Amino acid sequence: MNKSNAMEMEKEIGNQVQIFIWRIPKKNHDAMVKLQKQFNDLLIKYGVLRMEIFQVTNAEAYTGCTNIATTMSANQNEEIWIELQSHRDLKQMNEITTNAMKDEEMSAEGPLVKQFMNLVTPGSGMIMGKFTRLRI
């Protein structure tokens, strides 16, 4: 990839990614899709460059690797979802998080967060991490 293409990619997807991983009962799939659309619209409004949601598709792992479904202790009636939020940089990510948490819909006690907690597997929590792009 040449330098110009790399710079364009950074403008589109940023240099900072925030990742969330959770599990939900399969029966909650459609409700979670609708809820994530609402989260997506709000986060884009607050400045997230890109938000993508993925569902783990299989339980196979390469030799020497552990499948994430095993790490998350998922059973056959659950799905593992991964959310990727792309941000320009860490400063922007922190500003977006601060502003989004002030939003009545997205605050810790807001209706969207409560609905989310009712859809995930009870007691399972989430895994999250913030990652900075490495230039290699």
Coordinates of C-alpha atoms in Angstrom, one line a residue:
M1 CA 0.0 0.0 0.0
N2 CA 1.5 3.3 -1.0
K3 CA 1.6 6.3 1.4
S4 CA -1.4 8.1 -0.3
N5 CA -3.6 5.1 0.0
A6 CA -2.6 4.6 3.7
M7 CA -3.5 8.3 4.4
E8 CA -6.9 7.9 2.7
M9 CA -7.6 4.8 4.8
E10 CA -6.7 6.6 8.0
K11 CA -9.1 9.4 7.1
E12 CA -11.9 6.9 6.6
I13 CA -11.3 4.5 9.5
G14 CA -9.0 6.5 11.8
N15 CA -6.1 5.4 14.0
Q16 CA -8.0 4.3 17.0
V17 CA -10.4 1.4 17.4
Q18 CA -12.6 0.5 20.4
I19 CA -13.7 -3.1 20.5
F20 CA -16.6 -4.6 22.5
I21 CA -17.4 -8.3 22.7
W22 CA -20.5 -9.8 24.2
R23 CA -22.7 -12.8 24.0
I24 CA -26.5 -12.9 23.6
P25 CA -29.1 -15.7 23.6
K26 CA -29.9 -16.6 20.0
K27 CA -33.5 -15.7 20.6
N28 CA -32.5 -12.1 21.1
H29 CA -30.8 -11.7 17.7
D30 CA -33.4 -9.6 15.9
A31 CA -34.0 -7.3 18.9
M32 CA -30.2 -6.8 19.2
V33 CA -30.0 -5.9 15.5
K34 CA -32.6 -3.2 15.9
L35 CA -31.0 -1.9 19.1
Q36 CA -27.5 -1.8 17.5
K37 CA -28.9 0.3 14.6
Q38 CA -30.1 2.9 17.2
F39 CA -26.6 2.9 18.9
N40 CA -25.0 3.2 15.4
D41 CA -27.0 6.2 14.4
L42 CA -26.3 8.0 17.7
L43 CA -22.6 7.2 17.8
I44 CA -22.2 8.4 14.2
K45 CA -24.1 11.6 15.2
Y46 CA -21.5 12.1 18.0
G47 CA -18.6 11.6 15.6
V48 CA -17.6 8.0 15.4
L49 CA -16.1 7.5 12.0
R50 CA -17.4 4.0 11.6
M51 CA -19.2 1.4 13.6
E52 CA -19.4 -2.2 12.6
I53 CA -21.0 -5.2 14.2
F54 CA -19.9 -8.8 13.5
Q55 CA -21.2 -12.2 14.7
V56 CA -18.8 -15.0 15.3
T57 CA -19.6 -17.6 12.7
N58 CA -18.0 -20.8 13.8
A59 CA -16.3 -22.5 16.7
E60 CA -13.2 -23.8 14.8
A61 CA -9.8 -22.5 15.7
Y62 CA -6.4 -22.9 14.1
T63 CA -4.0 -25.2 15.8
G64 CA -2.5 -23.4 18.8
C65 CA -5.3 -20.9 18.9
T66 CA -8.4 -20.7 21.2
N67 CA -11.7 -19.8 19.7
I68 CA -13.3 -16.6 21.1
A69 CA -16.5 -18.5 21.7
T70 CA -14.6 -20.7 24.2
T71 CA -13.0 -17.7 25.8
M72 CA -16.5 -16.1 26.2
S73 CA -17.9 -19.4 27.6
A74 CA -20.7 -19.3 24.9
N75 CA -23.0 -22.3 24.7
Q76 CA -24.9 -23.6 21.6
N77 CA -27.9 -21.3 22.4
E78 CA -25.8 -18.1 22.3
E79 CA -24.1 -15.9 19.8
I80 CA -20.9 -13.9 20.2
W81 CA -21.0 -10.3 18.8
I82 CA -18.1 -8.0 18.2
E83 CA -18.5 -4.2 17.8
L84 CA -15.7 -2.2 16.2
Q85 CA -15.8 1.6 16.6
S86 CA -13.3 3.6 14.5
H87 CA -12.1 7.0 15.7
R88 CA -9.7 9.5 14.3
D89 CA -7.5 9.4 17.4
L90 CA -7.6 8.7 21.2
K91 CA -8.5 12.3 22.0
Q92 CA -11.5 12.2 19.6
M93 CA -12.6 8.8 21.0
N94 CA -12.5 10.1 24.6
E95 CA -14.5 13.3 23.6
I96 CA -17.2 11.2 21.8
T97 CA -17.5 8.8 24.8
T98 CA -17.8 11.8 27.2
N99 CA -20.5 13.4 25.1
A100 CA -22.4 10.2 24.3
M101 CA -22.6 9.4 28.0
K102 CA -24.3 12.7 28.6
D103 CA -27.0 11.7 26.1
E104 CA -30.1 10.6 28.0
E105 CA -30.5 7.6 25.6
M106 CA -27.0 6.3 26.0
S107 CA -26.1 7.1 29.6
A108 CA -25.5 4.2 32.0
E109 CA -29.1 4.5 33.2
G110 CA -30.5 5.4 29.8
P111 CA -33.1 3.3 28.0
L112 CA -30.8 2.0 25.3
V113 CA -28.2 0.8 27.8
K114 CA -30.9 -0.8 29.9
Q115 CA -32.4 -2.5 26.8
F116 CA -28.9 -3.8 25.8
M117 CA -28.3 -5.2 29.3
N118 CA -31.7 -7.0 29.0
L119 CA -30.7 -8.6 25.7
V120 CA -27.2 -9.9 26.6
T121 CA -26.8 -13.2 28.4
P122 CA -27.5 -12.5 32.1
G123 CA -24.3 -12.1 34.2
S124 CA -22.0 -12.3 31.1
G125 CA -20.8 -8.7 30.9
M126 CA -18.7 -7.5 28.0
I127 CA -15.0 -7.5 27.1
M128 CA -13.6 -4.2 25.7
G129 CA -10.4 -2.7 24.6
K130 CA -9.0 0.4 23.0
F131 CA -6.4 -0.1 20.2
T132 CA -4.1 2.3 18.4
R133 CA -3.1 1.5 14.8
L134 CA 0.5 0.4 14.4
R135 CA 2.4 1.7 11.4
I136 CA 4.0 -1.4 9.9

